[in-house]
mmCIF file of C-alpha atoms in Angstrom:
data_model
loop_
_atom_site.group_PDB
_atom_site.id
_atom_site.type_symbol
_atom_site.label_atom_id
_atom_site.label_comp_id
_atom_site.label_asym_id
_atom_site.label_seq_id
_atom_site.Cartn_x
_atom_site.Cartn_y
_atom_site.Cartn_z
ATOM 1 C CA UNK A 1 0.000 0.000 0.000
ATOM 2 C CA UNK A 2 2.808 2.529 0.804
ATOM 3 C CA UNK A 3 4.562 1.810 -2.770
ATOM 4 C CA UNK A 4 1.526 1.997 -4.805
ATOM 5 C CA UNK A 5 -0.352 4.160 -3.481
ATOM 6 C CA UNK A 6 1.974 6.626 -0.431
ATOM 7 C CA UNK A 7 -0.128 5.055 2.199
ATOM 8 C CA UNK A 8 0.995 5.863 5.942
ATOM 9 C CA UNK A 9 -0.184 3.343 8.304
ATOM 10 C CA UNK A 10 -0.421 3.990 11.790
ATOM 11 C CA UNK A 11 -1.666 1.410 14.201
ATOM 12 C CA UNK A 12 -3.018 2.143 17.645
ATOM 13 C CA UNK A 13 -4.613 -0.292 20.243
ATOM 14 C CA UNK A 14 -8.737 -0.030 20.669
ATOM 15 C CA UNK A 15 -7.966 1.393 24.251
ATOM 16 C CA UNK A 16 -6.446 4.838 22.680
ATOM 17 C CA UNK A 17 -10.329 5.468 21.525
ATOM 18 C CA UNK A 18 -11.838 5.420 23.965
ATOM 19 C CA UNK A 19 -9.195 8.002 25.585
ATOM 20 C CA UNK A 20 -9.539 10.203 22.808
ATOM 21 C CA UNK A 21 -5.832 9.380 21.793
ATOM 22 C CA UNK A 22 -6.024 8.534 18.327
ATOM 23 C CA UNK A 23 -4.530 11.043 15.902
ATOM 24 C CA UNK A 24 -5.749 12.863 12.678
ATOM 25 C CA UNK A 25 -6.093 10.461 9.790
ATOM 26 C CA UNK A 26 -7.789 10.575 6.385
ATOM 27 C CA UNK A 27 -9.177 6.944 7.206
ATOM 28 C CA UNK A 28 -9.719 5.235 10.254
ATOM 29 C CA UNK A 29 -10.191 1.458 10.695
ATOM 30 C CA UNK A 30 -11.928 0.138 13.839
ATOM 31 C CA UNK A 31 -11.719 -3.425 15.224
ATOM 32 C CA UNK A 32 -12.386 -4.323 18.631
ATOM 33 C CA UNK A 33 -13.033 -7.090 20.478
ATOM 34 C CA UNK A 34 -15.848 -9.684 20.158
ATOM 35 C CA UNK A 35 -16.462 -8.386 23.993
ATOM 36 C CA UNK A 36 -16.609 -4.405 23.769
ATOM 37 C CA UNK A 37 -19.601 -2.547 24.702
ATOM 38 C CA UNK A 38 -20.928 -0.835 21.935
ATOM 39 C CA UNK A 39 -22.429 1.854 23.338
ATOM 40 C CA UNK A 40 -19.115 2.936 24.369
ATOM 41 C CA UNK A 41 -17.194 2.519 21.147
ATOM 42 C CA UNK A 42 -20.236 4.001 19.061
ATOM 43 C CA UNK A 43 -19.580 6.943 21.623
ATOM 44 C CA UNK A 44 -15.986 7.050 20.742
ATOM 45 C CA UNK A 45 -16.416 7.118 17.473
ATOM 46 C CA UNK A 46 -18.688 9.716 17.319
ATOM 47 C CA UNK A 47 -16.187 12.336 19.407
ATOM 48 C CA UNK A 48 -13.453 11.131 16.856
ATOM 49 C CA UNK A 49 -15.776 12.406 14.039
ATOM 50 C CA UNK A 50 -16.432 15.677 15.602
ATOM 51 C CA UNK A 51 -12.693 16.217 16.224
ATOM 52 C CA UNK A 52 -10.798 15.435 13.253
ATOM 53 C CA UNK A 53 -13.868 15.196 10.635
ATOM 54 C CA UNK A 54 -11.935 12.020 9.114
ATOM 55 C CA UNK A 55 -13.041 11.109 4.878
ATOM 56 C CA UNK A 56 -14.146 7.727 5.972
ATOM 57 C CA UNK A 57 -14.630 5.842 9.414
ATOM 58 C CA UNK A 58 -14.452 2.052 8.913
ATOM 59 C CA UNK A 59 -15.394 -0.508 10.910
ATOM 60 C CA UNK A 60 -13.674 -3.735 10.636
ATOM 61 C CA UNK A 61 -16.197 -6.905 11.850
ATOM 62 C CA UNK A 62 -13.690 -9.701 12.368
ATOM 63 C CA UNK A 63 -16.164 -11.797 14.526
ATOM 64 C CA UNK A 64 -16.918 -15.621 13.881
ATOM 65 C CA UNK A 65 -20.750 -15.540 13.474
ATOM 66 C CA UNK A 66 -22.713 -13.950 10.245
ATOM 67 C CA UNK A 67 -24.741 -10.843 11.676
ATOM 68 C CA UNK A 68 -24.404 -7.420 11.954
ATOM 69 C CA UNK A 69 -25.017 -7.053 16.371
ATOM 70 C CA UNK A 70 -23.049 -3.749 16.007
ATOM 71 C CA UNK A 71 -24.814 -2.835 13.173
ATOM 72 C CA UNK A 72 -27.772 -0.423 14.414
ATOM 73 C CA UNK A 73 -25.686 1.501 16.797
ATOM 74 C CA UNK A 74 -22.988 2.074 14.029
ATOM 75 C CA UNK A 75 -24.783 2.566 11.039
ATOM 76 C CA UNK A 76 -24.505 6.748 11.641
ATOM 77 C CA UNK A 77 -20.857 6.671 12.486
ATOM 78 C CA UNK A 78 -19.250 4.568 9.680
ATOM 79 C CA UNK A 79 -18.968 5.154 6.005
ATOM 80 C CA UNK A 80 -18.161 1.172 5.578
ATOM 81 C CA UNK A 81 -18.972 -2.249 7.371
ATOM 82 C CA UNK A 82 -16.556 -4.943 6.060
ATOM 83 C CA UNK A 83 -16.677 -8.942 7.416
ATOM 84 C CA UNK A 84 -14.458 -11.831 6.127
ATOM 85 C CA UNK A 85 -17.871 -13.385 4.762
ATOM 86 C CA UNK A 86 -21.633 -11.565 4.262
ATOM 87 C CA UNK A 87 -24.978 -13.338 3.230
ATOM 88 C CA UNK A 88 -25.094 -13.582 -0.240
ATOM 89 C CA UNK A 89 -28.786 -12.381 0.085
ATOM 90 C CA UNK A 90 -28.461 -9.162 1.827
ATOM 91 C CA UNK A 91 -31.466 -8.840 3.001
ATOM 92 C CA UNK A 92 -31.169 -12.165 5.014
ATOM 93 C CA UNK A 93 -29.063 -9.809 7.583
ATOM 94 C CA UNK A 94 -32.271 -8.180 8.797
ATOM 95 C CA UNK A 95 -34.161 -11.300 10.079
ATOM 96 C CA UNK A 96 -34.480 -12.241 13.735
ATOM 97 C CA UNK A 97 -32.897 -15.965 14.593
ATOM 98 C CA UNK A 98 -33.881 -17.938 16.851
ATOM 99 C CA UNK A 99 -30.983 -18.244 19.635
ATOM 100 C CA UNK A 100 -28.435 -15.250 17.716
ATOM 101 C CA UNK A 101 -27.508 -16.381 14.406
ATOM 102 C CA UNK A 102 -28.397 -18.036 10.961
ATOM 103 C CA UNK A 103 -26.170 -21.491 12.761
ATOM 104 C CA UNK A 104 -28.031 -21.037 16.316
ATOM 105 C CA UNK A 105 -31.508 -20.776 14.269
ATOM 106 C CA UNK A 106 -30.576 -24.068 12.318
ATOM 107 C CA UNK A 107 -29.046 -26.108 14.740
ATOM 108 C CA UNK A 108 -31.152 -25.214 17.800
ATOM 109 C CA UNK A 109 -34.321 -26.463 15.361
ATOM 110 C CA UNK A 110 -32.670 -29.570 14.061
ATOM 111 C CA UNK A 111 -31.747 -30.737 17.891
ATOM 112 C CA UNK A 112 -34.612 -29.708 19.440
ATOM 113 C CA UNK A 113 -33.139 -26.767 21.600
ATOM 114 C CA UNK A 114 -34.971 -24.152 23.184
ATOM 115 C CA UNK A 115 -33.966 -20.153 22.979
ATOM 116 C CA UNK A 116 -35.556 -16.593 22.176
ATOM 117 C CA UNK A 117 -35.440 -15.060 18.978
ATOM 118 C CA UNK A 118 -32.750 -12.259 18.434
ATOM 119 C CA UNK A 119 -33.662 -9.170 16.405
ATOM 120 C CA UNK A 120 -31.009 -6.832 15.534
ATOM 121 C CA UNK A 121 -32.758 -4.397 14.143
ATOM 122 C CA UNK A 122 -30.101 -3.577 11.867
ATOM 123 C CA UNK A 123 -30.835 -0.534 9.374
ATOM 124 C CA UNK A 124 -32.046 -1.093 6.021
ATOM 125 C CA UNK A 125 -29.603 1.784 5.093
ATOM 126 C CA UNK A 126 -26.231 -0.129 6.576
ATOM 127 C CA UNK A 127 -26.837 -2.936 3.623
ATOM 128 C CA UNK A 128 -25.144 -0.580 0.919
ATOM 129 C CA UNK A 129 -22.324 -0.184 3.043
ATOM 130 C CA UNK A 130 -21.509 -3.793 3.406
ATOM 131 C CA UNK A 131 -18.693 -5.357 1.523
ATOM 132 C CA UNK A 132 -15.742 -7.576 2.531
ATOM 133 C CA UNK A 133 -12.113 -7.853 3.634
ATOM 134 C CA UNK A 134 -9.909 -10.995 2.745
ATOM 135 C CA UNK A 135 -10.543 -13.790 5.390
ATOM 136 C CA UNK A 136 -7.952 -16.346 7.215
ATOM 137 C CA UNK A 137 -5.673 -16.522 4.074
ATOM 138 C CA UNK A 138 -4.330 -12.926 4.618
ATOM 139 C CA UNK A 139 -2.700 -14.995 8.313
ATOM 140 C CA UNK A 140 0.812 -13.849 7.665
ATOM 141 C CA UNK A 141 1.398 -17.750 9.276
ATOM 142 C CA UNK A 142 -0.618 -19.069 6.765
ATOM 143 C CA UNK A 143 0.755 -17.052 3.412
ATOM 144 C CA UNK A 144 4.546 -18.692 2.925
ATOM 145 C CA UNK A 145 2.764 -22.256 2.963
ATOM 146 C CA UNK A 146 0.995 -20.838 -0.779
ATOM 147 C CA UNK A 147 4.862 -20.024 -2.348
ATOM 148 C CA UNK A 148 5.478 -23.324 -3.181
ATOM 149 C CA UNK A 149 4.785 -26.314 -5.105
ATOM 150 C CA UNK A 150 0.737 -27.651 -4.683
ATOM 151 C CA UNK A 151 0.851 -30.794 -2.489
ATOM 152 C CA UNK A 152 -0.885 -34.395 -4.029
ATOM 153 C CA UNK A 153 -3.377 -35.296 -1.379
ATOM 154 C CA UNK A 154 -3.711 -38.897 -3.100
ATOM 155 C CA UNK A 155 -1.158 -41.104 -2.253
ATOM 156 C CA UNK A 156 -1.350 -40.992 1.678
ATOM 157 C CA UNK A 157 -2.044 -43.105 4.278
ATOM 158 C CA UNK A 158 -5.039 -41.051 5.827
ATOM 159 C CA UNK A 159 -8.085 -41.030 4.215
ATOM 160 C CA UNK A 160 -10.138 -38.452 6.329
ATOM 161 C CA UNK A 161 -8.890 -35.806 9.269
ATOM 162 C CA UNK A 162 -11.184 -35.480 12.024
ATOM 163 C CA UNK A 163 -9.589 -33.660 14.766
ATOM 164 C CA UNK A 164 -12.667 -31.741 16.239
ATOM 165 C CA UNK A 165 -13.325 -30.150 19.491
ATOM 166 C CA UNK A 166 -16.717 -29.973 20.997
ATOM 167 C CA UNK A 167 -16.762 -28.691 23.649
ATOM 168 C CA UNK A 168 -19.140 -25.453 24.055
ATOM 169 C CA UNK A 169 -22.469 -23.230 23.977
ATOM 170 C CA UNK A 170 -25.340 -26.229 24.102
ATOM 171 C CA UNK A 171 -26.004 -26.242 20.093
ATOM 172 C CA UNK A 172 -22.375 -25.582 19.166
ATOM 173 C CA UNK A 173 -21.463 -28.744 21.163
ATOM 174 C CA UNK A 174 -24.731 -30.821 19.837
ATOM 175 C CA UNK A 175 -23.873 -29.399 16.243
ATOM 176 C CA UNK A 176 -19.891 -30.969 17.233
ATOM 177 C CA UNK A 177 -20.823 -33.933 18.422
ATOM 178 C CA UNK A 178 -22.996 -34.656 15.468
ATOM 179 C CA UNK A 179 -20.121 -33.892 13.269
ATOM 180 C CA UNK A 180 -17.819 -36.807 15.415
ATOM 181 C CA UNK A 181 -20.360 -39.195 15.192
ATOM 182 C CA UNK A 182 -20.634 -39.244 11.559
ATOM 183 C CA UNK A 183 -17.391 -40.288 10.976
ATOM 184 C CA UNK A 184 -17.245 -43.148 13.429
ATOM 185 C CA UNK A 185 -17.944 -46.539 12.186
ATOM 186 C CA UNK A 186 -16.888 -45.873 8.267
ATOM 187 C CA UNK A 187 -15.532 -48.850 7.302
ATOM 188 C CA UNK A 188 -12.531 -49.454 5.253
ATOM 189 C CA UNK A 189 -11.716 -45.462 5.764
ATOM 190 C CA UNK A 190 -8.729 -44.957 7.785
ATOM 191 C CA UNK A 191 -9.435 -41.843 9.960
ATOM 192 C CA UNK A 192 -7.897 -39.593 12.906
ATOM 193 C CA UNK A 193 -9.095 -40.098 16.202
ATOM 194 C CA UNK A 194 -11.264 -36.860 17.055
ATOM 195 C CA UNK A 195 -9.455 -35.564 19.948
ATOM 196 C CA UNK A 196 -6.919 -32.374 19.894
ATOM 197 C CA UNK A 197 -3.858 -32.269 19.305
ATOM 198 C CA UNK A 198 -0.529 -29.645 18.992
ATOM 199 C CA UNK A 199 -0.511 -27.688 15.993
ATOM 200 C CA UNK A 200 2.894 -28.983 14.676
ATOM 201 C CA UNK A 201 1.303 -32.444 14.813
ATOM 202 C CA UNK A 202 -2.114 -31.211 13.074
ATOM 203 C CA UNK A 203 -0.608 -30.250 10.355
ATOM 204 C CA UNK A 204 1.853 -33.277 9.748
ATOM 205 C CA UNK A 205 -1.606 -35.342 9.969
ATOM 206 C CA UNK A 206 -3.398 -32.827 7.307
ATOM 207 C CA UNK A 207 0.013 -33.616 4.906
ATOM 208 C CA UNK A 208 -0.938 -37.092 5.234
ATOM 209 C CA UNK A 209 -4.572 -37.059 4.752
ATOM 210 C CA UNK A 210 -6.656 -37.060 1.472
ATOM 211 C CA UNK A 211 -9.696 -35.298 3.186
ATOM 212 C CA UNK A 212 -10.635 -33.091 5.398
ATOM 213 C CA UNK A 213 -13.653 -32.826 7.985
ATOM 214 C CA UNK A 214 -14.357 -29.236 8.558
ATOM 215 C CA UNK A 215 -17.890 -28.665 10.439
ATOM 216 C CA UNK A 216 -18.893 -25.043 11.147
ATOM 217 C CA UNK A 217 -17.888 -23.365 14.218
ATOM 218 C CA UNK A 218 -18.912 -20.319 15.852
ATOM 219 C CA UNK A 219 -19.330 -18.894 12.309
ATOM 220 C CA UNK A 220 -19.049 -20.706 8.664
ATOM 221 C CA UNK A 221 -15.278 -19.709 8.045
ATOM 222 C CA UNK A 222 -12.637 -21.715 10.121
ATOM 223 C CA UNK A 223 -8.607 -21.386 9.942
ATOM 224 C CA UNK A 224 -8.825 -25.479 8.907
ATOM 225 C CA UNK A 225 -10.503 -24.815 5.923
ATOM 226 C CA UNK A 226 -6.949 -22.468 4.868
ATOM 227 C CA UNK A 227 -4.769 -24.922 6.230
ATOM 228 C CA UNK A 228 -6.402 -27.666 4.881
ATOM 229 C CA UNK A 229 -6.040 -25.961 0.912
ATOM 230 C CA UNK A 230 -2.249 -24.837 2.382
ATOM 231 C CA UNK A 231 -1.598 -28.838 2.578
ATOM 232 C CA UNK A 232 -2.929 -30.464 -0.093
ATOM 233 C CA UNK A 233 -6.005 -31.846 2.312
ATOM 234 C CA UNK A 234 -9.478 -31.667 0.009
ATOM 235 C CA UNK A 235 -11.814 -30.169 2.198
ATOM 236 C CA UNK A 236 -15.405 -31.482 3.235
ATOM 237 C CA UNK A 237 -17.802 -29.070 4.615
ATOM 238 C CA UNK A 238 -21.080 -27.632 4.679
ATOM 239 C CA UNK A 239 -22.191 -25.968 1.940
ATOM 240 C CA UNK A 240 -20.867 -22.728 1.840
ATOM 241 C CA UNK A 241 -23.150 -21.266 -1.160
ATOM 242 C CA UNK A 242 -25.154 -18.921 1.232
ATOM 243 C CA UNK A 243 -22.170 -16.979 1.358
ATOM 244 C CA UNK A 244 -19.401 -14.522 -0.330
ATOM 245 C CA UNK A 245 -15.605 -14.595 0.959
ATOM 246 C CA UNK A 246 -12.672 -12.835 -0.021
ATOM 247 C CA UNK A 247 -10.902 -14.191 -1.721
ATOM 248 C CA UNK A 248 -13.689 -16.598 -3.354
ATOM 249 C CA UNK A 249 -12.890 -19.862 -2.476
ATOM 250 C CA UNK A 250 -15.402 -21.951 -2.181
ATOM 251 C CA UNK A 251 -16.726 -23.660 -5.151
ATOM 252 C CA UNK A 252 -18.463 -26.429 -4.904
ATOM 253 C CA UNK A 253 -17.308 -29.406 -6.297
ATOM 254 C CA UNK A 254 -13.988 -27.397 -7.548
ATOM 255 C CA UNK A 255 -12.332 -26.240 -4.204
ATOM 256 C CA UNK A 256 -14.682 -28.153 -1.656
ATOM 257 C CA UNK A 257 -16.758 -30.988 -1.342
ATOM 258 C CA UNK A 258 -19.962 -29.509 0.268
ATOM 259 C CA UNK A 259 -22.587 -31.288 2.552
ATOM 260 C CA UNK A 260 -26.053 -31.066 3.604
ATOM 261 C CA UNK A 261 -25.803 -29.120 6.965
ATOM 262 C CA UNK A 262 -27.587 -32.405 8.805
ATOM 263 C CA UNK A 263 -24.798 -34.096 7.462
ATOM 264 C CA UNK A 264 -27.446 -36.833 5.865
ATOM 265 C CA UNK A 265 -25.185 -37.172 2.934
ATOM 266 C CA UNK A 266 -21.582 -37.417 4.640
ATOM 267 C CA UNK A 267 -20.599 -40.705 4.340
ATOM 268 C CA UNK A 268 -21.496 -40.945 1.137
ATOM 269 C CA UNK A 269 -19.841 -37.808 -0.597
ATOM 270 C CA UNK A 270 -16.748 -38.888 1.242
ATOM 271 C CA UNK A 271 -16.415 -42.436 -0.383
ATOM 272 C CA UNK A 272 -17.105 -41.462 -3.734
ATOM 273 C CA UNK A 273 -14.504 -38.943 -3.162
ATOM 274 C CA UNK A 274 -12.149 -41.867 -2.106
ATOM 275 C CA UNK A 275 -12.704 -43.498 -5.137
ATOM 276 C CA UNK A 276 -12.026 -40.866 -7.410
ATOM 277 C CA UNK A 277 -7.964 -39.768 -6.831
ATOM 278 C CA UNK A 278 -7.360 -38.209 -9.801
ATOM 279 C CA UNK A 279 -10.470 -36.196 -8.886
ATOM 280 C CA UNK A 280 -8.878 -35.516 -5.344
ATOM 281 C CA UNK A 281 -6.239 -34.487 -7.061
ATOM 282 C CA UNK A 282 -7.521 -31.834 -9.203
ATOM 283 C CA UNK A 283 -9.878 -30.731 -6.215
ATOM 284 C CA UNK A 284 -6.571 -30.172 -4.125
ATOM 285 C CA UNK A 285 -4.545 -28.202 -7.046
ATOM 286 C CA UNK A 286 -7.482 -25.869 -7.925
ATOM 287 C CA UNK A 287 -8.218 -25.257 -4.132
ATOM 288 C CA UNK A 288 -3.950 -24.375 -3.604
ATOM 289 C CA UNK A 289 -3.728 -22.325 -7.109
ATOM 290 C CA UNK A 290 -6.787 -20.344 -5.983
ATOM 291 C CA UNK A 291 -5.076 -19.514 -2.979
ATOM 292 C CA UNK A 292 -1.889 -18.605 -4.567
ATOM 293 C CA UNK A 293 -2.857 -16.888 -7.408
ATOM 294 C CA UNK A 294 -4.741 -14.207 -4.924
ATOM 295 C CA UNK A 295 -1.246 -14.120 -2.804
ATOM 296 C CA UNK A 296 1.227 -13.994 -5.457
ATOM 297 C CA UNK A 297 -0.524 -11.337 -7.732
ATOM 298 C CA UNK A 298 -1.094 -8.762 -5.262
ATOM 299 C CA UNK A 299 -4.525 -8.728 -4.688
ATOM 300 C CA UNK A 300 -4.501 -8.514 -0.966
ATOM 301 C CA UNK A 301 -3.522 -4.911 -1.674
ATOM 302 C CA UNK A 302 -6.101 -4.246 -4.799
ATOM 303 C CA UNK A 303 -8.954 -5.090 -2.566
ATOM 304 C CA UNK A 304 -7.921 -2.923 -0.074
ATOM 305 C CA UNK A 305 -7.346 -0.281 -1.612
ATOM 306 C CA UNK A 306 -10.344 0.033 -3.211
ATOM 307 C CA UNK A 307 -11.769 1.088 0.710
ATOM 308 C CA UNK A 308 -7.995 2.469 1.482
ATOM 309 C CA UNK A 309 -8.014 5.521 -0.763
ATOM 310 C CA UNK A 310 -9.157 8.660 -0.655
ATOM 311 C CA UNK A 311 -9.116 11.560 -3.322
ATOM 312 C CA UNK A 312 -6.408 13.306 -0.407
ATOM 313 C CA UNK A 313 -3.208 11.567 -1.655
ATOM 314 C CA UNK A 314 -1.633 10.021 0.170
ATOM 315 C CA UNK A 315 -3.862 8.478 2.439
ATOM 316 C CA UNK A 316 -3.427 8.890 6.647
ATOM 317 C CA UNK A 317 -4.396 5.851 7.500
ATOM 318 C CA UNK A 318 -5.342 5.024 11.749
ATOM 319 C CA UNK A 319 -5.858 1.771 12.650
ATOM 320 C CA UNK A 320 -7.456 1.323 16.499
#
C-alpha cells in the first residue's frame, strides 16, 4: 500500500479510543473485540468524528458468526462495514434468529433446543455499506505455505482428518458432536481419532490425509478450511453457497466438497470422493492455485485499496 499508493499506516490499540488518543487520519479502521460494549465505542467514534472530521470511518467486523449485532448503533458513524464473509442475500441480515444467528436458528431447530429469537434491528440503510475484507488466508502464518509447489493429497495413508473439538455453547457442542459421530464406524476409511492435538502435529496429519472434515464453528469460516487448501487436504464441509468470501474460495465441487448441513449425505460424498484420486487431485490443485494466485498477484492490496483511498493523496491511515 505505501509503494503503490503513499499510504501511511499507523496502528493504535482499541484502548487509545476510547481516551480520545487517536490522531488525525484521512481513514480510520476500527476493530475491537468480540467483547466491547458498543455503546461505548459508538460513543468514541462519534467524538473522533467531531474532532478530526476524518473522509471515511471504517469498521472492521472480524467476529466468527454472520450478523451485523453492532450494526444499528454504528450505522450513523461509519462510512463502511466490512466482514471476512456476508450473506449472499443481503437482506437475510435483517431477520431475527432464533438463539443469535443463521447457525443457532438451524441447529437449535434440528436438535430440538430451546432459545428466544434475536432481532437486531439492523438498518435497512447499513446494507449498501456492506462489503468484505480478505478472510484467514491474509494470516501472515498461513501465506509462505501458498509459495510453493501444490501438495498431491492422493497417495497418503489417511483417508479423512477429524480432529474436532466440541466442547461449548449447548447447540455448538450438539452441532460438534454430530459432526464426530458421523465419521465413526466408516468402514474401510482410515481416519484420525477426534481428539486435539498440537498444531505442529495437526498439520503433519493434514500432509498425510486425502480429506478433510471441517464442520462449522462459531461462524461458517474456520482457519482449517486455509490450512487444509495450504496442505494439499481436500476439504469437506457444509455448503458454503449462502455466502461470499474474499478471496472466493469456495466452489463447490472445484475447491470443496460440500454437505447437507444435517450431514445426511456425509458418508457418502466422502467415499465417492475416495474413489475418485485423480479427482482428489484436481480438487486439491485448484483449491492451492486459488489460494496462490490471490497471494502472489497482489490482490490482498487491490482489494484494499479500493476502501484504502481517498481523493487526499496520500492516504493517513489510523488503525485502532
Amino acid at each position: 500500500m505505501a509503494a503503490r499508493y503513499g499510504t501511511d499506516f499507523r496502528a493504535r490499540p482499541i484502548t487509545d479510543i476510547f481516551r480520545d488518543s487517536v490522531p488525525a487520519a484521512d481513514i480510520v479502521l476500527i476493530q475491537p473485540w468480540f467483547t466491547e460494549d458498543i455503546d461505548r465505542l459508538a460513543e468514541a467514534i462519534a467524538r473522533y468524528r467531531t474532532r478530526h472530521n476524518p473522509a471515511q470511518v471504517v469498521f472492521l467486523d472480524s467476529f466468527a458468526h454472520i450478523d451485523l449485532r453492532f450494526g444499528r448503533a454504528l450505522e450513523p458513524l461509519v462510512d463502511l462495514y466490512l466482514r471476512k464473509a456476508l450473506f449472499r442475500d443481503r437482506q437475510a441480515f435483517l431477520s431475527p434468529r432464533l438463539g443469535d444467528t443463521n447457525l443457532t436458528e438451524y441447529y437449535m431447530t434440528l436438535y430440538g433446543i430451546p432459545g428466544q429469537i434475536v432481532d437486531r434491528q439492523v438498518p435497512v440503510s447499513l446494507l449498501d455499506r456492506l462489503d468484505l475484507m480478505p478472510n484467514f488466508l491474509a494470516a501472515p502464518h498461513l501465506m509462505p505455505g501458498f509459495l510453493g509447489a501444490a501438495p498431491d493429497p492422493a497417495d497418503r495413508p489417511i483417508d479423512l482428518h477429524v480432529r474436532l473439538a466440541t466442547e461449548g455453547t449447548s447447540w455448538y457442542q450438539a452441532m460438534r458432536e454430530h459432526s464426530v459421530r458421523v465419521t465413526q464406524g466408516l468402514q474401510g476409511i482410515v481416519t484420525t481419532p477426534p481428539e486435539r492435538i498440537s498444531k505442529t502435529h495437526f498439520l503433519r496429519e493434514l500432509r498425510q490425509s486425502k480429506l478433510c472434515w471441517s464442520p462449522f464453528g462459531y461462524g461458517e469460516l474456520c482457519w482449517r478450511d486455509i490450512e487444509a487448501f495450504m496442505t494439499g487436504a481436500v476439504l469437506v464441509k457444509p455448503d458454503m453457497s449462502h455466502l461470499d468470501s474474499l478471496p472466493d474460495l469456495y466452489r463447490p465441487h472445484e475447491t470443496y466438497l460440500p454437505v447437507r448441513w444435517d450431514f445426511s449425505d456425509f458418508e457418502d460424498v466422502v467415499r465417492h470422493a475416495l474413489a475418485d484420486p485423480e479427482r482428489l487431485r484436481h480438487m486439491a490443485n485448484a483449491a492451492f492455485q486459488a489460494c496462490r494466485t490471490y497471494l502472489t498477484q497482489g490482490r490482498f492490496v487491490d482489494d484494499c485499496a479500493r476502501h484504502l483511498t481517498v481523493s487526499r493523496s496520500p492516504a493517513r491511515v489510523s488503525a485502532a
